């Protein structure tokens, strides 16, 4: 695969290096581009399955591209795997609970909600908690990232809808 060079690196790297310089306009724009990319994936009837800030790259401060489609599958392809893949903090609790089964487009929406929390806070979700079975259990029981800054209520409401325990109540990528 050949792609253009992403000068700013991953979203995670961008947040690490420039978070204090980012205003809400920038945060909304970057989330918009990420949501637009996710919508393109979902309109193609695909599920990404490994959607996190390390798999989002930025050519410049205002353009984001979703990468790493190694686990991406068609919506119609049922997962027969009994293994959970991806970065634990971003994995849908339903997938954790079902031991790797149950990935849907709504799982990607959950991951987007976690990415929103990361953009708001500037640091990775659960950065201060060991990423182990105990964290998986806590996520399945409703643990969500704590937002430690002032966030516009509209964005907070959208993030919480994305992180809803009931996948059917989460928005679609198009609605984002």
JSON list of C-alpha atoms in Angstrom, two decimals:
[
{"chain": "A", "resi": 1, "resn": "UNK", "atom": "CA", "xyz": [0.00, 0.00, 0.00]},
{"chain": "A", "resi": 2, "resn": "UNK", "atom": "CA", "xyz": [1.25, 3.43, -0.93]},
{"chain": "A", "resi": 3, "resn": "UNK", "atom": "CA", "xyz": [-0.15, 6.53, 0.73]},
{"chain": "A", "resi": 4, "resn": "UNK", "atom": "CA", "xyz": [0.82, 10.13, 1.18]},
{"chain": "A", "resi": 5, "resn": "UNK", "atom": "CA", "xyz": [3.06, 11.05, 4.08]},
{"chain": "A", "resi": 6, "resn": "UNK", "atom": "CA", "xyz": [1.25, 12.22, 7.21]},
{"chain": "A", "resi": 7, "resn": "UNK", "atom": "CA", "xyz": [3.48, 15.05, 8.43]},
{"chain": "A", "resi": 8, "resn": "UNK", "atom": "CA", "xyz": [1.74, 15.43, 11.79]},
{"chain": "A", "resi": 9, "resn": "UNK", "atom": "CA", "xyz": [1.83, 11.68, 12.51]},
{"chain": "A", "resi": 10, "resn": "UNK", "atom": "CA", "xyz": [-0.94, 9.96, 14.42]},
{"chain": "A", "resi": 11, "resn": "UNK", "atom": "CA", "xyz": [-3.70, 11.76, 16.26]},
{"chain": "A", "resi": 12, "resn": "UNK", "atom": "CA", "xyz": [-2.13, 10.48, 19.48]},
{"chain": "A", "resi": 13, "resn": "UNK", "atom": "CA", "xyz": [1.20, 12.09, 18.53]},
{"chain": "A", "resi": 14, "resn": "UNK", "atom": "CA", "xyz": [-0.53, 15.31, 17.53]},
{"chain": "A", "resi": 15, "resn": "UNK", "atom": "CA", "xyz": [-2.35, 15.51, 20.87]},
{"chain": "A", "resi": 16, "resn": "UNK", "atom": "CA", "xyz": [0.88, 14.79, 22.74]},
{"chain": "A", "resi": 17, "resn": "UNK", "atom": "CA", "xyz": [2.78, 17.57, 20.99]},
{"chain": "A", "resi": 18, "resn": "UNK", "atom": "CA", "xyz": [0.16, 20.27, 20.32]},
{"chain": "A", "resi": 19, "resn": "UNK", "atom": "CA", "xyz": [-2.76, 19.76, 22.72]},
{"chain": "A", "resi": 20, "resn": "UNK", "atom": "CA", "xyz": [-2.19, 23.04, 24.58]},
{"chain": "A", "resi": 21, "resn": "UNK", "atom": "CA", "xyz": [-2.30, 24.93, 21.27]},
{"chain": "A", "resi": 22, "resn": "UNK", "atom": "CA", "xyz": [-5.65, 23.45, 20.18]},
{"chain": "A", "resi": 23, "resn": "UNK", "atom": "CA", "xyz": [-8.85, 25.43, 20.61]},
{"chain": "A", "resi": 24, "resn": "UNK", "atom": "CA", "xyz": [-12.39, 24.08, 20.41]},
{"chain": "A", "resi": 25, "resn": "UNK", "atom": "CA", "xyz": [-12.70, 25.03, 16.73]},
{"chain": "A", "resi": 26, "resn": "UNK", "atom": "CA", "xyz": [-9.75, 22.77, 15.93]},
{"chain": "A", "resi": 27, "resn": "UNK", "atom": "CA", "xyz": [-11.08, 19.94, 18.10]},
{"chain": "A", "resi": 28, "resn": "UNK", "atom": "CA", "xyz": [-14.48, 20.07, 16.40]},
{"chain": "A", "resi": 29, "resn": "UNK", "atom": "CA", "xyz": [-12.91, 20.18, 12.93]},
{"chain": "A", "resi": 30, "resn": "UNK", "atom": "CA", "xyz": [-10.66, 17.21, 13.60]},
{"chain": "A", "resi": 31, "resn": "UNK", "atom": "CA", "xyz": [-13.57, 15.20, 15.04]},
{"chain": "A", "resi": 32, "resn": "UNK", "atom": "CA", "xyz": [-15.62, 16.14, 11.98]},
{"chain": "A", "resi": 33, "resn": "UNK", "atom": "CA", "xyz": [-12.96, 14.78, 9.60]},
{"chain": "A", "resi": 34, "resn": "UNK", "atom": "CA", "xyz": [-12.63, 11.59, 11.64]},
{"chain": "A", "resi": 35, "resn": "UNK", "atom": "CA", "xyz": [-16.42, 11.11, 11.66]},
{"chain": "A", "resi": 36, "resn": "UNK", "atom": "CA", "xyz": [-16.54, 11.76, 7.91]},
{"chain": "A", "resi": 37, "resn": "UNK", "atom": "CA", "xyz": [-13.87, 9.10, 7.32]},
{"chain": "A", "resi": 38, "resn": "UNK", "atom": "CA", "xyz": [-15.74, 6.65, 9.53]},
{"chain": "A", "resi": 39, "resn": "UNK", "atom": "CA", "xyz": [-18.94, 7.38, 7.62]},
{"chain": "A", "resi": 40, "resn": "UNK", "atom": "CA", "xyz": [-17.14, 6.55, 4.34]},
{"chain": "A", "resi": 41, "resn": "UNK", "atom": "CA", "xyz": [-16.06, 3.21, 5.82]},
{"chain": "A", "resi": 42, "resn": "UNK", "atom": "CA", "xyz": [-19.58, 2.45, 7.06]},
{"chain": "A", "resi": 43, "resn": "UNK", "atom": "CA", "xyz": [-21.22, 3.48, 3.78]},
{"chain": "A", "resi": 44, "resn": "UNK", "atom": "CA", "xyz": [-19.00, 0.85, 2.13]},
{"chain": "A", "resi": 45, "resn": "UNK", "atom": "CA", "xyz": [-20.68, -1.64, 4.52]},
{"chain": "A", "resi": 46, "resn": "UNK", "atom": "CA", "xyz": [-17.46, -2.26, 6.47]},
{"chain": "A", "resi": 47, "resn": "UNK", "atom": "CA", "xyz": [-16.55, -2.41, 10.16]},
{"chain": "A", "resi": 48, "resn": "UNK", "atom": "CA", "xyz": [-13.06, -1.12, 11.05]},
{"chain": "A", "resi": 49, "resn": "UNK", "atom": "CA", "xyz": [-12.68, -3.13, 14.30]},
{"chain": "A", "resi": 50, "resn": "UNK", "atom": "CA", "xyz": [-9.43, -1.41, 15.39]},
{"chain": "A", "resi": 51, "resn": "UNK", "atom": "CA", "xyz": [-10.43, 2.24, 15.51]},
{"chain": "A", "resi": 52, "resn": "UNK", "atom": "CA", "xyz": [-8.24, 4.31, 17.84]},
{"chain": "A", "resi": 53, "resn": "UNK", "atom": "CA", "xyz": [-6.07, 7.44, 17.90]},
{"chain": "A", "resi": 54, "resn": "UNK", "atom": "CA", "xyz": [-2.97, 5.54, 16.77]},
{"chain": "A", "resi": 55, "resn": "UNK", "atom": "CA", "xyz": [-4.78, 4.55, 13.56]},
{"chain": "A", "resi": 56, "resn": "UNK", "atom": "CA", "xyz": [-5.74, 8.10, 12.65]},
{"chain": "A", "resi": 57, "resn": "UNK", "atom": "CA", "xyz": [-3.05, 10.12, 10.92]},
{"chain": "A", "resi": 58, "resn": "UNK", "atom": "CA", "xyz": [-2.87, 13.81, 10.12]},
{"chain": "A", "resi": 59, "resn": "UNK", "atom": "CA", "xyz": [-1.31, 15.28, 7.01]},
{"chain": "A", "resi": 60, "resn": "UNK", "atom": "CA", "xyz": [-1.69, 18.73, 8.54]},
{"chain": "A", "resi": 61, "resn": "UNK", "atom": "CA", "xyz": [-3.50, 20.20, 11.51]},
{"chain": "A", "resi": 62, "resn": "UNK", "atom": "CA", "xyz": [-6.88, 20.05, 9.77]},
{"chain": "A", "resi": 63, "resn": "UNK", "atom": "CA", "xyz": [-7.00, 16.78, 7.87]},
{"chain": "A", "resi": 64, "resn": "UNK", "atom": "CA", "xyz": [-7.32, 13.33, 9.35]},
{"chain": "A", "resi": 65, "resn": "UNK", "atom": "CA", "xyz": [-7.20, 9.93, 7.68]},
{"chain": "A", "resi": 66, "resn": "UNK", "atom": "CA", "xyz": [-8.16, 6.57, 9.14]},
{"chain": "A", "resi": 67, "resn": "UNK", "atom": "CA", "xyz": [-5.55, 3.85, 8.59]},
{"chain": "A", "resi": 68, "resn": "UNK", "atom": "CA", "xyz": [-4.80, 0.20, 9.44]},
{"chain": "A", "resi": 69, "resn": "UNK", "atom": "CA", "xyz": [-7.56, -1.81, 7.83]},
{"chain": "A", "resi": 70, "resn": "UNK", "atom": "CA", "xyz": [-6.01, -5.15, 8.78]},
{"chain": "A", "resi": 71, "resn": "UNK", "atom": "CA", "xyz": [-9.01, -6.16, 10.91]},
{"chain": "A", "resi": 72, "resn": "UNK", "atom": "CA", "xyz": [-11.61, -4.41, 8.75]},
{"chain": "A", "resi": 73, "resn": "UNK", "atom": "CA", "xyz": [-14.41, -6.71, 7.59]},
{"chain": "A", "resi": 74, "resn": "UNK", "atom": "CA", "xyz": [-17.69, -6.46, 5.69]},
{"chain": "A", "resi": 75, "resn": "UNK", "atom": "CA", "xyz": [-20.72, -5.92, 7.93]},
{"chain": "A", "resi": 76, "resn": "UNK", "atom": "CA", "xyz": [-22.21, -9.16, 6.58]},
{"chain": "A", "resi": 77, "resn": "UNK", "atom": "CA", "xyz": [-19.18, -11.25, 7.60]},
{"chain": "A", "resi": 78, "resn": "UNK", "atom": "CA", "xyz": [-19.87, -12.72, 11.01]},
{"chain": "A", "resi": 79, "resn": "UNK", "atom": "CA", "xyz": [-16.86, -12.93, 13.31]},
{"chain": "A", "resi": 80, "resn": "UNK", "atom": "CA", "xyz": [-16.09, -16.52, 14.21]},
{"chain": "A", "resi": 81, "resn": "UNK", "atom": "CA", "xyz": [-13.07, -15.53, 16.28]},
{"chain": "A", "resi": 82, "resn": "UNK", "atom": "CA", "xyz": [-13.12, -15.96, 20.02]},
{"chain": "A", "resi": 83, "resn": "UNK", "atom": "CA", "xyz": [-10.32, -13.44, 20.46]},
{"chain": "A", "resi": 84, "resn": "UNK", "atom": "CA", "xyz": [-10.55, -9.74, 21.16]},
{"chain": "A", "resi": 85, "resn": "UNK", "atom": "CA", "xyz": [-8.33, -7.63, 18.92]},
{"chain": "A", "resi": 86, "resn": "UNK", "atom": "CA", "xyz": [-7.51, -3.95, 19.13]},
{"chain": "A", "resi": 87, "resn": "UNK", "atom": "CA", "xyz": [-6.56, -1.43, 21.78]},
{"chain": "A", "resi": 88, "resn": "UNK", "atom": "CA", "xyz": [-8.48, -2.30, 24.97]},
{"chain": "A", "resi": 89, "resn": "UNK", "atom": "CA", "xyz": [-9.72, 1.19, 25.95]},
{"chain": "A", "resi": 90, "resn": "UNK", "atom": "CA", "xyz": [-11.40, 1.61, 22.54]},
{"chain": "A", "resi": 91, "resn": "UNK", "atom": "CA", "xyz": [-13.12, -1.80, 22.35]},
{"chain": "A", "resi": 92, "resn": "UNK", "atom": "CA", "xyz": [-16.91, -1.89, 22.60]},
{"chain": "A", "resi": 93, "resn": "UNK", "atom": "CA", "xyz": [-17.99, -3.44, 25.94]},
{"chain": "A", "resi": 94, "resn": "UNK", "atom": "CA", "xyz": [-20.32, -5.79, 24.01]},
{"chain": "A", "resi": 95, "resn": "UNK", "atom": "CA", "xyz": [-17.31, -7.19, 22.13]},
{"chain": "A", "resi": 96, "resn": "UNK", "atom": "CA", "xyz": [-15.38, -7.58, 25.39]},
{"chain": "A", "resi": 97, "resn": "UNK", "atom": "CA", "xyz": [-18.36, -9.31, 26.99]},
{"chain": "A", "resi": 98, "resn": "UNK", "atom": "CA", "xyz": [-18.83, -11.66, 24.02]},
{"chain": "A", "resi": 99, "resn": "UNK", "atom": "CA", "xyz": [-15.13, -12.54, 23.90]},
{"chain": "A", "resi": 100, "resn": "UNK", "atom": "CA", "xyz": [-14.39, -11.07, 20.48]},
{"chain": "A", "resi": 101, "resn": "UNK", "atom": "CA", "xyz": [-17.74, -11.66, 18.81]},
{"chain": "A", "resi": 102, "resn": "UNK", "atom": "CA", "xyz": [-20.30, -8.99, 18.14]},
{"chain": "A", "resi": 103, "resn": "UNK", "atom": "CA", "xyz": [-18.25, -6.38, 16.27]},
{"chain": "A", "resi": 104, "resn": "UNK", "atom": "CA", "xyz": [-20.66, -4.10, 14.41]},
{"chain": "A", "resi": 105, "resn": "UNK", "atom": "CA", "xyz": [-20.56, -0.60, 13.00]},
{"chain": "A", "resi": 106, "resn": "UNK", "atom": "CA", "xyz": [-21.91, 0.49, 16.39]},
{"chain": "A", "resi": 107, "resn": "UNK", "atom": "CA", "xyz": [-18.65, -0.87, 17.88]},
{"chain": "A", "resi": 108, "resn": "UNK", "atom": "CA", "xyz": [-16.77, 1.66, 15.74]},
{"chain": "A", "resi": 109, "resn": "UNK", "atom": "CA", "xyz": [-19.13, 4.36, 17.05]},
{"chain": "A", "resi": 110, "resn": "UNK", "atom": "CA", "xyz": [-18.20, 3.39, 20.62]},
{"chain": "A", "resi": 111, "resn": "UNK", "atom": "CA", "xyz": [-14.54, 3.74, 19.62]},
{"chain": "A", "resi": 112, "resn": "UNK", "atom": "CA", "xyz": [-15.30, 7.18, 18.18]},
{"chain": "A", "resi": 113, "resn": "UNK", "atom": "CA", "xyz": [-16.75, 8.18, 21.55]},
{"chain": "A", "resi": 114, "resn": "UNK", "atom": "CA", "xyz": [-13.52, 7.13, 23.25]},
{"chain": "A", "resi": 115, "resn": "UNK", "atom": "CA", "xyz": [-11.55, 9.12, 20.64]},
{"chain": "A", "resi": 116, "resn": "UNK", "atom": "CA", "xyz": [-13.74, 12.13, 21.46]},
{"chain": "A", "resi": 117, "resn": "UNK", "atom": "CA", "xyz": [-12.80, 11.82, 25.14]},
{"chain": "A", "resi": 118, "resn": "UNK", "atom": "CA", "xyz": [-9.14, 11.66, 24.15]},
{"chain": "A", "resi": 119, "resn": "UNK", "atom": "CA", "xyz": [-9.41, 14.80, 22.01]},
{"chain": "A", "resi": 120, "resn": "UNK", "atom": "CA", "xyz": [-11.19, 16.57, 24.88]},
{"chain": "A", "resi": 121, "resn": "UNK", "atom": "CA", "xyz": [-8.72, 15.53, 27.60]},
{"chain": "A", "resi": 122, "resn": "UNK", "atom": "CA", "xyz": [-5.52, 15.45, 25.54]},
{"chain": "A", "resi": 123, "resn": "UNK", "atom": "CA", "xyz": [-4.35, 12.12, 26.92]},
{"chain": "A", "resi": 124, "resn": "UNK", "atom": "CA", "xyz": [-5.18, 8.46, 26.23]},
{"chain": "A", "resi": 125, "resn": "UNK", "atom": "CA", "xyz": [-8.24, 6.89, 27.86]},
{"chain": "A", "resi": 126, "resn": "UNK", "atom": "CA", "xyz": [-7.51, 5.07, 31.11]},
{"chain": "A", "resi": 127, "resn": "UNK", "atom": "CA", "xyz": [-3.88, 6.21, 30.91]},
{"chain": "A", "resi": 128, "resn": "UNK", "atom": "CA", "xyz": [-3.58, 5.81, 34.67]},
{"chain": "A", "resi": 129, "resn": "UNK", "atom": "CA", "xyz": [-5.04, 2.28, 34.86]},
{"chain": "A", "resi": 130, "resn": "UNK", "atom": "CA", "xyz": [-3.32, -0.99, 33.98]},
{"chain": "A", "resi": 131, "resn": "UNK", "atom": "CA", "xyz": [-4.77, -2.37, 30.73]},
{"chain": "A", "resi": 132, "resn": "UNK", "atom": "CA", "xyz": [-5.69, -5.86, 31.91]},
{"chain": "A", "resi": 133, "resn": "UNK", "atom": "CA", "xyz": [-8.68, -8.12, 32.57]},
{"chain": "A", "resi": 134, "resn": "UNK", "atom": "CA", "xyz": [-9.72, -5.92, 35.50]},
{"chain": "A", "resi": 135, "resn": "UNK", "atom": "CA", "xyz": [-10.05, -2.94, 33.18]},
{"chain": "A", "resi": 136, "resn": "UNK", "atom": "CA", "xyz": [-12.07, -5.07, 30.72]},
{"chain": "A", "resi": 137, "resn": "UNK", "atom": "CA", "xyz": [-14.42, -6.03, 33.54]},
{"chain": "A", "resi": 138, "resn": "UNK", "atom": "CA", "xyz": [-14.79, -2.40, 34.64]},
{"chain": "A", "resi": 139, "resn": "UNK", "atom": "CA", "xyz": [-15.54, -1.27, 31.07]},
{"chain": "A", "resi": 140, "resn": "UNK", "atom": "CA", "xyz": [-18.18, -4.01, 30.73]},
{"chain": "A", "resi": 141, "resn": "UNK", "atom": "CA", "xyz": [-19.69, -2.72, 33.98]},
{"chain": "A", "resi": 142, "resn": "UNK", "atom": "CA", "xyz": [-19.97, 0.85, 32.73]},
{"chain": "A", "resi": 143, "resn": "UNK", "atom": "CA", "xyz": [-16.59, 2.50, 33.29]},
{"chain": "A", "resi": 144, "resn": "UNK", "atom": "CA", "xyz": [-16.05, 5.34, 30.84]},
{"chain": "A", "resi": 145, "resn": "UNK", "atom": "CA", "xyz": [-13.23, 7.90, 30.60]},
{"chain": "A", "resi": 146, "resn": "UNK", "atom": "CA", "xyz": [-13.54, 10.81, 32.98]},
{"chain": "A", "resi": 147, "resn": "UNK", "atom": "CA", "xyz": [-13.60, 14.20, 31.28]},
{"chain": "A", "resi": 148, "resn": "UNK", "atom": "CA", "xyz": [-11.37, 16.52, 33.27]},
{"chain": "A", "resi": 149, "resn": "UNK", "atom": "CA", "xyz": [-11.90, 19.73, 31.38]},
{"chain": "A", "resi": 150, "resn": "UNK", "atom": "CA", "xyz": [-14.79, 22.00, 30.47]},
{"chain": "A", "resi": 151, "resn": "UNK", "atom": "CA", "xyz": [-16.51, 20.67, 27.33]},
{"chain": "A", "resi": 152, "resn": "UNK", "atom": "CA", "xyz": [-19.43, 22.23, 25.44]},
{"chain": "A", "resi": 153, "resn": "UNK", "atom": "CA", "xyz": [-22.58, 20.33, 26.50]},
{"chain": "A", "resi": 154, "resn": "UNK", "atom": "CA", "xyz": [-23.53, 19.45, 22.91]},
{"chain": "A", "resi": 155, "resn": "UNK", "atom": "CA", "xyz": [-20.20, 17.64, 22.43]},
{"chain": "A", "resi": 156, "resn": "UNK", "atom": "CA", "xyz": [-20.44, 15.94, 25.82]},
{"chain": "A", "resi": 157, "resn": "UNK", "atom": "CA", "xyz": [-23.95, 14.70, 24.98]},
{"chain": "A", "resi": 158, "resn": "UNK", "atom": "CA", "xyz": [-22.75, 13.34, 21.62]},
{"chain": "A", "resi": 159, "resn": "UNK", "atom": "CA", "xyz": [-19.81, 11.57, 23.24]},
{"chain": "A", "resi": 160, "resn": "UNK", "atom": "CA", "xyz": [-22.09, 10.00, 25.85]},
{"chain": "A", "resi": 161, "resn": "UNK", "atom": "CA", "xyz": [-24.48, 8.77, 23.13]},
{"chain": "A", "resi": 162, "resn": "UNK", "atom": "CA", "xyz": [-21.54, 7.14, 21.34]},
{"chain": "A", "resi": 163, "resn": "UNK", "atom": "CA", "xyz": [-20.49, 5.45, 24.60]},
{"chain": "A", "resi": 164, "resn": "UNK", "atom": "CA", "xyz": [-23.97, 4.19, 25.47]},
{"chain": "A", "resi": 165, "resn": "UNK", "atom": "CA", "xyz": [-23.98, 0.60, 26.77]},
{"chain": "A", "resi": 166, "resn": "UNK", "atom": "CA", "xyz": [-26.83, -0.21, 24.36]},
{"chain": "A", "resi": 167, "resn": "UNK", "atom": "CA", "xyz": [-25.41, -0.24, 20.82]},
{"chain": "A", "resi": 168, "resn": "UNK", "atom": "CA", "xyz": [-28.78, 0.39, 19.16]},
{"chain": "A", "resi": 169, "resn": "UNK", "atom": "CA", "xyz": [-29.05, 3.79, 20.90]},
{"chain": "A", "resi": 170, "resn": "UNK", "atom": "CA", "xyz": [-25.67, 4.97, 19.60]},
{"chain": "A", "resi": 171, "resn": "UNK", "atom": "CA", "xyz": [-25.77, 7.28, 16.58]},
{"chain": "A", "resi": 172, "resn": "UNK", "atom": "CA", "xyz": [-24.72, 6.15, 13.13]},
{"chain": "A", "resi": 173, "resn": "UNK", "atom": "CA", "xyz": [-21.55, 7.52, 11.54]},
{"chain": "A", "resi": 174, "resn": "UNK", "atom": "CA", "xyz": [-23.71, 9.61, 9.22]},
{"chain": "A", "resi": 175, "resn": "UNK", "atom": "CA", "xyz": [-25.50, 11.15, 12.21]},
{"chain": "A", "resi": 176, "resn": "UNK", "atom": "CA", "xyz": [-22.18, 12.13, 13.77]}
]
